Coordinates of C-alpha atoms in Angstrom, one line a residue:
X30 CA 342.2 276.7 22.1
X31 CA 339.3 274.3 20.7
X32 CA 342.7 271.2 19.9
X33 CA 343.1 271.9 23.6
X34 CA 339.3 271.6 24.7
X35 CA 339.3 268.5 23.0
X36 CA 342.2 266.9 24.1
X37 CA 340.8 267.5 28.1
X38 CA 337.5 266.1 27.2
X39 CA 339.0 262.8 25.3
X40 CA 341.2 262.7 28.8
X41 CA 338.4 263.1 30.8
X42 CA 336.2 260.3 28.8
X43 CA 339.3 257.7 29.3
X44 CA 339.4 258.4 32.5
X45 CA 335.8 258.1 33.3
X46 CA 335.6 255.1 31.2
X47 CA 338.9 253.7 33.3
X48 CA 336.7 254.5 36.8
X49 CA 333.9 252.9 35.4
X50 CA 335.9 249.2 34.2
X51 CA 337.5 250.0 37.5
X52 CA 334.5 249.6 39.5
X53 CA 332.9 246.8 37.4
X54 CA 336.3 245.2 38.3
X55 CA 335.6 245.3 42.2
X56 CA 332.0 244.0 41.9
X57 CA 332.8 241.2 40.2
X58 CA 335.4 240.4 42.2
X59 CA 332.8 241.1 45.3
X60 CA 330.2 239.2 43.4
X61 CA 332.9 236.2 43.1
X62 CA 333.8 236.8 46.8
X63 CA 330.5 236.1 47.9
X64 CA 329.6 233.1 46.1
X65 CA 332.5 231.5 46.6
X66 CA 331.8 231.7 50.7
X67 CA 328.4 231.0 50.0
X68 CA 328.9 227.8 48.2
X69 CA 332.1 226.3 49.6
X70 CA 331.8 223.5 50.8
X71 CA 335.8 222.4 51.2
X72 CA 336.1 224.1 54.6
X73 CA 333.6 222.2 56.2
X74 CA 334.1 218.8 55.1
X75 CA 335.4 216.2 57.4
X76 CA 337.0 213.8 54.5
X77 CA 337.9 210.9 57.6
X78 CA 334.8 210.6 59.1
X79 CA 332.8 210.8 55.7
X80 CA 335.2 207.4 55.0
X81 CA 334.1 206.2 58.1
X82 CA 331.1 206.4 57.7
X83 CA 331.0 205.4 54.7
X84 CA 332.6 202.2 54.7
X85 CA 330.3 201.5 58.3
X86 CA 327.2 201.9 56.4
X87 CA 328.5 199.2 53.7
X88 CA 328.2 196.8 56.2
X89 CA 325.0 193.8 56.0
X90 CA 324.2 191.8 58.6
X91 CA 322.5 191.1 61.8
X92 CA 320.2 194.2 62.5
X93 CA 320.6 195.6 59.1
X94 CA 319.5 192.4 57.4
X95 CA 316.0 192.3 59.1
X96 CA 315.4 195.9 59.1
X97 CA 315.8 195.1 55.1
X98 CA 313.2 192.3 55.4
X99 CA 310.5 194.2 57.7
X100 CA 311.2 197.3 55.5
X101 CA 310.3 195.5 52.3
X102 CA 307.0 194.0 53.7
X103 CA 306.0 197.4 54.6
X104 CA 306.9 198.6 50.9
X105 CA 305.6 195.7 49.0
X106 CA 302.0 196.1 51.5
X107 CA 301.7 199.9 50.4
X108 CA 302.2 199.1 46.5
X109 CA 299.5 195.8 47.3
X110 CA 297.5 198.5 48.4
X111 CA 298.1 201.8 46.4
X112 CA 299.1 203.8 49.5
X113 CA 301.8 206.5 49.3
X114 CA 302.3 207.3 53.0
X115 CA 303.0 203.9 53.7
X116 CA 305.2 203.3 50.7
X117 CA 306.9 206.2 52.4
X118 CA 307.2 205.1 55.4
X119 CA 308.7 202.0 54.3
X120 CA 311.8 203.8 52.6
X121 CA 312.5 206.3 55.4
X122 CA 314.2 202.7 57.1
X123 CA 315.3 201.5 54.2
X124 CA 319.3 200.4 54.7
X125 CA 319.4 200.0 50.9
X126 CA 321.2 203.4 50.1
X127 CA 325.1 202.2 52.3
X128 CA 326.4 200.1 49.5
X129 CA 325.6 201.9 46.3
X130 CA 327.3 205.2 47.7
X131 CA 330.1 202.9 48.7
X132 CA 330.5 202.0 45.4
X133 CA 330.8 205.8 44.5
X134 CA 333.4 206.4 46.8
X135 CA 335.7 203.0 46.1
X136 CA 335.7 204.4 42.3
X137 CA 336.7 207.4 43.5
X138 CA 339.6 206.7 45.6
X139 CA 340.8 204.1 43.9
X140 CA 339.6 201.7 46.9
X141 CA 339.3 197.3 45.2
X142 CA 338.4 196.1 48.8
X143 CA 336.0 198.6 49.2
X144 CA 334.7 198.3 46.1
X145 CA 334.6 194.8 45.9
X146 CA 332.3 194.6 49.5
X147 CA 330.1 197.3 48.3
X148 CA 329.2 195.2 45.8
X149 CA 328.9 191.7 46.9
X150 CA 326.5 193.7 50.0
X151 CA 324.6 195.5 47.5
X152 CA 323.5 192.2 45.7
X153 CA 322.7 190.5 49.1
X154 CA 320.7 193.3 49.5
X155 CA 319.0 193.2 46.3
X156 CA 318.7 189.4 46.0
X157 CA 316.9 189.6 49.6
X158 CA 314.4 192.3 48.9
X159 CA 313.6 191.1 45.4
X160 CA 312.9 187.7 47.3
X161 CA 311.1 188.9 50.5
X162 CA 308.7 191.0 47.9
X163 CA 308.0 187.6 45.8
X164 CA 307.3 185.8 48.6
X165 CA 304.7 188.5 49.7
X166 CA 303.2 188.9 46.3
X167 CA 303.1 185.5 45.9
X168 CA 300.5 184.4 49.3
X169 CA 299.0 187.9 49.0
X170 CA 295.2 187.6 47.7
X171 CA 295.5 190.8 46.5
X172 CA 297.0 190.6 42.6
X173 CA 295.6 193.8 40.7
X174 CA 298.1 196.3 39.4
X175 CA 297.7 199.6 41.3
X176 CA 298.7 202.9 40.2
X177 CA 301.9 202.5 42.9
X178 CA 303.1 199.9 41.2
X179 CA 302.8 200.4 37.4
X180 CA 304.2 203.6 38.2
X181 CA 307.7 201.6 39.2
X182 CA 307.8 199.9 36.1
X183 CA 309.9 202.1 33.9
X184 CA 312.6 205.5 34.1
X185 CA 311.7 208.7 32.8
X186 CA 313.4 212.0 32.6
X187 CA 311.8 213.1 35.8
X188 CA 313.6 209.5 37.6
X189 CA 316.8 210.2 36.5
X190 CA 317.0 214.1 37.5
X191 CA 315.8 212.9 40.9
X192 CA 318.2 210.3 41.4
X193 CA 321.4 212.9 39.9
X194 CA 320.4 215.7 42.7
X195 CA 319.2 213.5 45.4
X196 CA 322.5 212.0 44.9
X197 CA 324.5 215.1 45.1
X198 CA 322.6 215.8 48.2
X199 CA 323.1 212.7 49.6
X200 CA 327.1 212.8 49.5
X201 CA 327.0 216.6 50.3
X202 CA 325.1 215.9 53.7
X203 CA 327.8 213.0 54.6
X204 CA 330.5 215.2 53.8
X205 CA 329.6 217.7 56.1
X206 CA 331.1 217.9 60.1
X207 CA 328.0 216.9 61.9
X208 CA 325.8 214.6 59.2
X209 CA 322.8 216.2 58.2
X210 CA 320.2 213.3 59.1
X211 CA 317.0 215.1 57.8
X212 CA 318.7 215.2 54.0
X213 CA 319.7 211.7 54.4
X214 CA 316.3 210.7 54.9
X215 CA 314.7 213.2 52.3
X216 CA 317.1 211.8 49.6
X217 CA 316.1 208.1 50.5
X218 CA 312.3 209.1 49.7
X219 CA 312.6 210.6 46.8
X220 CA 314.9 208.8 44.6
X221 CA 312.9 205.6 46.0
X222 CA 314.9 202.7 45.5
X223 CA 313.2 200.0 47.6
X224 CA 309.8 200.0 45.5
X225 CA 311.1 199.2 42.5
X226 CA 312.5 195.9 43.6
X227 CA 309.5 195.2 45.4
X228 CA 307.6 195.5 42.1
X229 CA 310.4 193.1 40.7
X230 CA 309.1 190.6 43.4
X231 CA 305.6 191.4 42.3
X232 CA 306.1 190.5 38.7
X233 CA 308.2 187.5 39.2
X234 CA 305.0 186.5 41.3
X235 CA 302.7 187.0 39.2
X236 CA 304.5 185.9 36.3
X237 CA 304.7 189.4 35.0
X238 CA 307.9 189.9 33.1
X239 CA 307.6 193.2 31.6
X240 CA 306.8 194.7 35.3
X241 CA 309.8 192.8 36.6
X242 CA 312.8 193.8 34.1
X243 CA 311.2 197.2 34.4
X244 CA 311.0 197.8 37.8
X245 CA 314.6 196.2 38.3
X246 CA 315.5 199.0 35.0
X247 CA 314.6 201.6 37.4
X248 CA 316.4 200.9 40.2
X249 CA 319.6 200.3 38.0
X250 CA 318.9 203.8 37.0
X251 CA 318.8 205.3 40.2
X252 CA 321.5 203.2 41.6
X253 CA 324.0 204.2 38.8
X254 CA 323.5 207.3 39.2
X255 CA 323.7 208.2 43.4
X256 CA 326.9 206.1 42.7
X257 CA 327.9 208.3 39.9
X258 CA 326.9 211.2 41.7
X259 CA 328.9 210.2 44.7
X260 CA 332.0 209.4 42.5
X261 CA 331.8 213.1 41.4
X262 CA 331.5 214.8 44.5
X263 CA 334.5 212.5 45.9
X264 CA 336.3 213.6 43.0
X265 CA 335.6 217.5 43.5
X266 CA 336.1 218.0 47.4
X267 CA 339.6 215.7 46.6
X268 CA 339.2 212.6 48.9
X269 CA 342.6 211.5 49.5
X270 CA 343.5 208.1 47.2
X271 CA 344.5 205.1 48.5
X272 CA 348.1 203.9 48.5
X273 CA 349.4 200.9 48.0
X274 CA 352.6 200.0 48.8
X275 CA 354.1 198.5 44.9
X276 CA 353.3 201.9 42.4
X277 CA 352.7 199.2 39.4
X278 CA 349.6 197.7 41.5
X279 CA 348.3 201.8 42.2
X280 CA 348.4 202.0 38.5
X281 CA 346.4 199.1 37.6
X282 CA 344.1 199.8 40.6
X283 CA 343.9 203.4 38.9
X284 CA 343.3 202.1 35.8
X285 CA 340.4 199.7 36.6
X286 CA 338.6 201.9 39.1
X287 CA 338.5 204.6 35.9
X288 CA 337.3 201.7 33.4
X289 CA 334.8 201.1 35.7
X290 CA 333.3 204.7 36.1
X291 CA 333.6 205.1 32.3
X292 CA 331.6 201.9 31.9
X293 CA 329.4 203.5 34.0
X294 CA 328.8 207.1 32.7
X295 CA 328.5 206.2 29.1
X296 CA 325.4 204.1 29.6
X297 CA 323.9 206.6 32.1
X298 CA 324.5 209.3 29.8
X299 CA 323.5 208.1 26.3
X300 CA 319.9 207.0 28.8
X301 CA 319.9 210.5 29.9
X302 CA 319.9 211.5 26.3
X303 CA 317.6 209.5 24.7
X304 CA 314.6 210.0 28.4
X305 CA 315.4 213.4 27.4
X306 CA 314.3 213.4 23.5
X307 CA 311.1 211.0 24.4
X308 CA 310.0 213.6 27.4
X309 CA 310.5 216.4 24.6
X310 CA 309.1 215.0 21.9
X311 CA 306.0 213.8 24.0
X312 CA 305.9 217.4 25.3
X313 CA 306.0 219.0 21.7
X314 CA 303.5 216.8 20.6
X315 CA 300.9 217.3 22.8
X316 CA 301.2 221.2 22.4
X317 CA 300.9 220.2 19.0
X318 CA 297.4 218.3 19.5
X319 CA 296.3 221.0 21.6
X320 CA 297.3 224.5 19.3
X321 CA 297.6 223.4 15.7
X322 CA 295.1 220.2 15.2
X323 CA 291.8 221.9 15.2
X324 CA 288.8 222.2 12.2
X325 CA 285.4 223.6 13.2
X326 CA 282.9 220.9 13.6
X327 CA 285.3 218.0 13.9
X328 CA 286.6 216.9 17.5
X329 CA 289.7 214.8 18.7
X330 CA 288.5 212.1 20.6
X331 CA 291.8 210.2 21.2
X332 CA 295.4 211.3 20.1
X333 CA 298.3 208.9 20.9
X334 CA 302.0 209.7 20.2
X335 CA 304.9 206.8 20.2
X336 CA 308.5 207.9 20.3
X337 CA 310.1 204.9 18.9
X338 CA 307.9 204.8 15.9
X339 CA 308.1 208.9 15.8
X340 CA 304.1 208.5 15.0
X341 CA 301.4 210.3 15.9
X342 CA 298.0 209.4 15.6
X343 CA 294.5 211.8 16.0
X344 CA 291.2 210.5 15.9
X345 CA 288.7 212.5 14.9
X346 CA 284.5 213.1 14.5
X347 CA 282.5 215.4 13.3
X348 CA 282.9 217.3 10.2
X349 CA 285.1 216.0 7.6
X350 CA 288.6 217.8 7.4
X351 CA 290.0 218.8 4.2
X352 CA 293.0 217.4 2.7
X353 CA 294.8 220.7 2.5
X354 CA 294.1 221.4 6.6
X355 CA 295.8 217.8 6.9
X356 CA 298.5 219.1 5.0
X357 CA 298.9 222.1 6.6
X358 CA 298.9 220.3 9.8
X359 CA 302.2 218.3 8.7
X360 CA 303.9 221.1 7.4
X361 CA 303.6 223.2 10.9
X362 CA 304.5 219.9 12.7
X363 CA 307.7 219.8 10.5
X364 CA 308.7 223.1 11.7
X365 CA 308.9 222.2 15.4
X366 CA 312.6 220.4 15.8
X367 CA 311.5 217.3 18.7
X368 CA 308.7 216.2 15.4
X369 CA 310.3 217.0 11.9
X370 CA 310.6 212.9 11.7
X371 CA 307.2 212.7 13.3
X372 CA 304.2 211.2 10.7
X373 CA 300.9 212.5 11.1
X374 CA 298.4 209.8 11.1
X375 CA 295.2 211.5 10.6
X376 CA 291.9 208.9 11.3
X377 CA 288.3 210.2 10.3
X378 CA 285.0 209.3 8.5
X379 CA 281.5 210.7 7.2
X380 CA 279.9 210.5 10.3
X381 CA 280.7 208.9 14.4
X382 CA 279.2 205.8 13.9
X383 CA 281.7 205.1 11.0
X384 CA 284.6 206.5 13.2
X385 CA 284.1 204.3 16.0
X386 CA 283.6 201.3 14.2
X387 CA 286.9 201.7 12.3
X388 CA 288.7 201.7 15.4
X389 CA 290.1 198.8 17.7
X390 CA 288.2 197.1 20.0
X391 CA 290.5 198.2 23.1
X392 CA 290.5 202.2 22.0
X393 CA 287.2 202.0 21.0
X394 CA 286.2 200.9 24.7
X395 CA 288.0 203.5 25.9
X396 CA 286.8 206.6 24.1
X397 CA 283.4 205.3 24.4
X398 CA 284.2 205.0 28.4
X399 CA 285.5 208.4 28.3
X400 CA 282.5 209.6 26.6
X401 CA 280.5 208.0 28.9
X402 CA 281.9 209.9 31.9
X403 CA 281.9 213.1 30.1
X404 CA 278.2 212.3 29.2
X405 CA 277.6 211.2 32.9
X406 CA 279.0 214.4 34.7
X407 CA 277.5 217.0 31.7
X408 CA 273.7 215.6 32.9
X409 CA 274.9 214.9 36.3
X410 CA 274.8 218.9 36.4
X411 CA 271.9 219.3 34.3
X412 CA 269.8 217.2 37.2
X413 CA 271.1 219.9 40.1
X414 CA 270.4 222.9 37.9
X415 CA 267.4 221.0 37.3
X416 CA 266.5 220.4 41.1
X417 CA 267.6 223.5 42.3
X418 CA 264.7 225.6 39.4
X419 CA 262.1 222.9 40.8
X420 CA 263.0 223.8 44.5
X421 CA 262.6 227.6 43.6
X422 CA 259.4 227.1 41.3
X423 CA 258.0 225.2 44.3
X424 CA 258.4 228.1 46.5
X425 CA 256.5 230.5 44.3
X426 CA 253.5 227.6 43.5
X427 CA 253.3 226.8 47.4
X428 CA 254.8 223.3 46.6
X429 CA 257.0 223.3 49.0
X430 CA 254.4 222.0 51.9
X431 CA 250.9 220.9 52.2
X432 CA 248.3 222.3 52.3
X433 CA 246.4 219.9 54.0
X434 CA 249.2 219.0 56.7
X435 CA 249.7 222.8 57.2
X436 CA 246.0 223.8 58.3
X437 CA 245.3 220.7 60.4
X438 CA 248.7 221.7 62.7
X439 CA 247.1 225.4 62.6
X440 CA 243.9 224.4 63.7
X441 CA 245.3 222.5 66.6
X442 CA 247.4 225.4 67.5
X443 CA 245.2 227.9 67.5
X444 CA 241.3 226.7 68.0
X445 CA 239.6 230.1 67.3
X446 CA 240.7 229.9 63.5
X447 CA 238.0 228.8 61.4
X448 CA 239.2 229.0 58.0
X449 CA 242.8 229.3 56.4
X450 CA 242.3 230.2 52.4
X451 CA 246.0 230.2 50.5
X452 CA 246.8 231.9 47.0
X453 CA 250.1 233.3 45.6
X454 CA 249.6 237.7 45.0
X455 CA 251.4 239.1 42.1
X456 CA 252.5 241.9 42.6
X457 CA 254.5 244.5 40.8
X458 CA 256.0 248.2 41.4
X459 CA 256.5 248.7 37.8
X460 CA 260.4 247.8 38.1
X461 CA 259.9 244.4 39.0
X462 CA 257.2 241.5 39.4
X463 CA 257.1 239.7 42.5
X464 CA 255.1 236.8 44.1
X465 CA 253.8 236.7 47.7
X466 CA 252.4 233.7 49.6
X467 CA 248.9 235.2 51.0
X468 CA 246.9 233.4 53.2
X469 CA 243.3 234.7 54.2
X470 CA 242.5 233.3 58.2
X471 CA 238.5 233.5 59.7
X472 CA 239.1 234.0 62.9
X473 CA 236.0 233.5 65.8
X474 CA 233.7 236.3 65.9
X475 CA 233.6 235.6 69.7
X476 CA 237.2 236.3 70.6
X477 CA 238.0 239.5 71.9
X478 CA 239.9 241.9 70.5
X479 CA 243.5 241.9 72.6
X480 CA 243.3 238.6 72.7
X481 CA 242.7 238.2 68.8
X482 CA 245.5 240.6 68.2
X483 CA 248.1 238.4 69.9
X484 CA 246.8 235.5 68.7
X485 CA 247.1 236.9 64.5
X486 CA 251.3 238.3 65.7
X487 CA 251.9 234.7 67.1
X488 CA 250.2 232.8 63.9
X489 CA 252.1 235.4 61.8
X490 CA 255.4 234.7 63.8
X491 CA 255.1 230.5 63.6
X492 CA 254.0 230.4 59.7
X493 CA 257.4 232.4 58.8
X494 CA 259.2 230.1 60.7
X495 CA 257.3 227.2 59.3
X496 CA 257.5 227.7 56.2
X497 CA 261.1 229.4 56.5
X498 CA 260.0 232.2 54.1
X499 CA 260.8 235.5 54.8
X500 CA 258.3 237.0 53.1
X501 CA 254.2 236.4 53.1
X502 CA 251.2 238.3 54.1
X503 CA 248.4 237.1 56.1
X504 CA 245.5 238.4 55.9
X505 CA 243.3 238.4 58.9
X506 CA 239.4 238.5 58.6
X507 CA 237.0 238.1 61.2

């Protein structure tokens, strides 16, 4: 009886367990269902007119050419000038995006003539902007480096993610029956490739190099990589290849268009790589600065960190730290990955005066400036606390008005007072102490009594409201 209890419950566990995979089965097939409607995109791409226009928005001449021109003198005005909005502005008409996705495409489907006009029109447009923003630069009075434009003047991480999605979103929205304009415009702002080669035209100007081979670094960037983004999406959603009529010719077509993208995505990807390990090793090493490199009674007045040198560098004042902290510093620095290479360069003396003088003449300037500022705000604040106490202290000594200036109005107001006496009452009900503006008014002994008492409620009334206190006493003696 028990084999036979036991044999019904190990049938009833498989078959439990066999509902159970059953079910898990269905979900994910529901699950996979779902997503799969959610995120297709095959069904509702219109491959034809995506060509179309495509190979329409290649095209440089005649209107396009000037809206190029007008659109890089609004650009190269808003980096003159450190504006944002009209930097923006400037690369919502921007016709530079056409011929860089063309290039995507041609690689793609194995298109030479498209290719090859994609890129003869991308460097007309490039050689034109570059030269409209020198000219600018060149007769504009204004020559300082603003914040707009050293912030063209070299890739990071943060470049190169934008550019890979804004690219992605870019060819999605042409793929799709019925263009999505709004996209297309949002993608042209933010991987922002007409102020970079107007900061090219700015350092060719100014006879800035580093700005110029920077700037034009950047736009490389985010040009190889809409194009490479492009070339993928082509590549997924299967864009139909073009024939050509001798099969040895295809091949070689084949062949060169796939050279080409390979010559392409190793570079991209290697500079992918290495923006990667600089924007984590400069993340890991600012934690670093902030959680590990701390000793009471010192403080870090500068800390610098260079990725090609794999150095960091602290300055410090105050107290002097012990060799063994320093040592316990590198050895918790050698156990975060992005910084085992790192060397800890650790700069102190006796006392500030010796720090600061061991230092350059450009950092010293600047932690001395930074000090400064810190210095300025700190009594900045001390002066308000410092105004607002006097303010309140007046209000309890009466040194908020005059006297003088106060009586003489009085007397002119009301003619049967003739004598104000002022004093601050202390007074206390044992919980608290509390002072009360008192003033003592003679009024005429000729005055009669309903008149006098209407006379003491309005003085009462106007000295509360001249004085803006809430609370006084008057007392009235006559």
């Amino acid at each position: 009886m028990t084999d036979t209890n036991n044999k019904e419950n190990s049938q009833n566990a498989n078959s439990d367990r066999e509902i159970m995979a059953e079910d898990a089965k269905q979900m994910r097939d529901r699950a996979r269902s779902f997503f799969s409607r959610l995120l297709d995109i095959r069904t509702d791409t219109d491959r034809e007119s995506t060509l179309e226009a495509v190979q329409k928005d290649i095209s440089f001449k005649g209107h396009n050419a000037w809206i190029l021109i007008f659109s890089i003198f609004v650009a190269s005005i808003g980096l003159n000038v450190s504006s944002t909005a009209v930097v923006i502005g400037a690369m919502l008409i921007s016709p530079l995006m056409g011929p860089i996705v063309g290039v995507g495409m041609a690689v793609a489907i194995n298109d030479v003539d498209t290719l090859r006009r994609s890129f003869v029109n991308l460097g007309i447009m490039v050689g034109l902007s570059v030269l409209t923003a020198t000219v600018y630069f060149f007769i504009s009075p204004v020559k300082n480096e603003t914040p707009e434009l050293v912030a063209r003047t070299y890739p990071t991480i943060l470049d190169v993610l934008v550019a890979i999605f804004g690219g992605l979103a870019l060819i999605v929205a042409k793929t799709k029956k019925g263009t999505i304009a709004s996209v297309i415009l949002g993608v042209a702002i933010a991987t922002a490739l007409m102020p970079p080669l107007c900061t090219v035209g700015y350092g060719l100007a100014n006879g800035k190099w580093q700005f110029a081979l920077g700037a034009i670094y950047l736009f490389s960037i985010n040009a190889v990589f809409i194009a490479l983004s492009t070339f993928v999406v082509a590549k997924l959603l299967g864009f139909p290849l073009v024939r050509y009529a001798n099969s040895r010719k295809r091949r070689k077509i084949a062949q060169v268009a796939s050279t080409i993208a390979i010559i392409v995505m190793i570079p991209s990807v290697i500079l992918f790589v290495n923006l990667l390990r600089q924007q984590v090793f400069e993340s890991k090493a600012d934690e670093f600065f902030n959680e590990t490199v701390q000793y009471t009674g010192a403080e870090t007045i500068k800390a610098t960190k260079e990725y090609k040198t794999r150095t960091l560098e602290v300055y410090l004042i105050g107290n002097q730290v012990p060799q063994g902290t320093i040592e316990t510093w590198e050895q918790r620095m050698g156990e975060i990955e992005a910084l085992k290479e790192a060397q800890l360069i650790v700069h102190q003396g006796t006392n500030q005066t010796q720090d600061i003088n061991q230092l350059s003449t450009e950092l010293r300037s600047g932690i001395l400036e930074d000090l400064y500022v810190k210095n300025q705000e700190v009594l900045e604040n001390k002066d308000k606390r410092i105004e607002l106490l006097e303010t309140e202290l007046a209000k309890y000594r009466g040194d908020a008005f005059s006297f003088a200036d106060l009586s003489r109005e009085a007397k002119i107001n009301y003619d049967n007072i003739e004598e104000i006496g002022y004093s601050n009452l202390i007074t206390t009900n044992f919980e608290k102490v509390d002072t009360i503006p008192t003033f003592t008014v003679t009024w005429n002994s000729d005055i009669r009594n309903s008149e006098l008492a209407q006379q003491q409620e309005k003085f009462a009334s106007w000295m509360k409201v001249r004085l803006k206190l809430d609370t006084l006493a008057i007392k009235n003696v006559r």
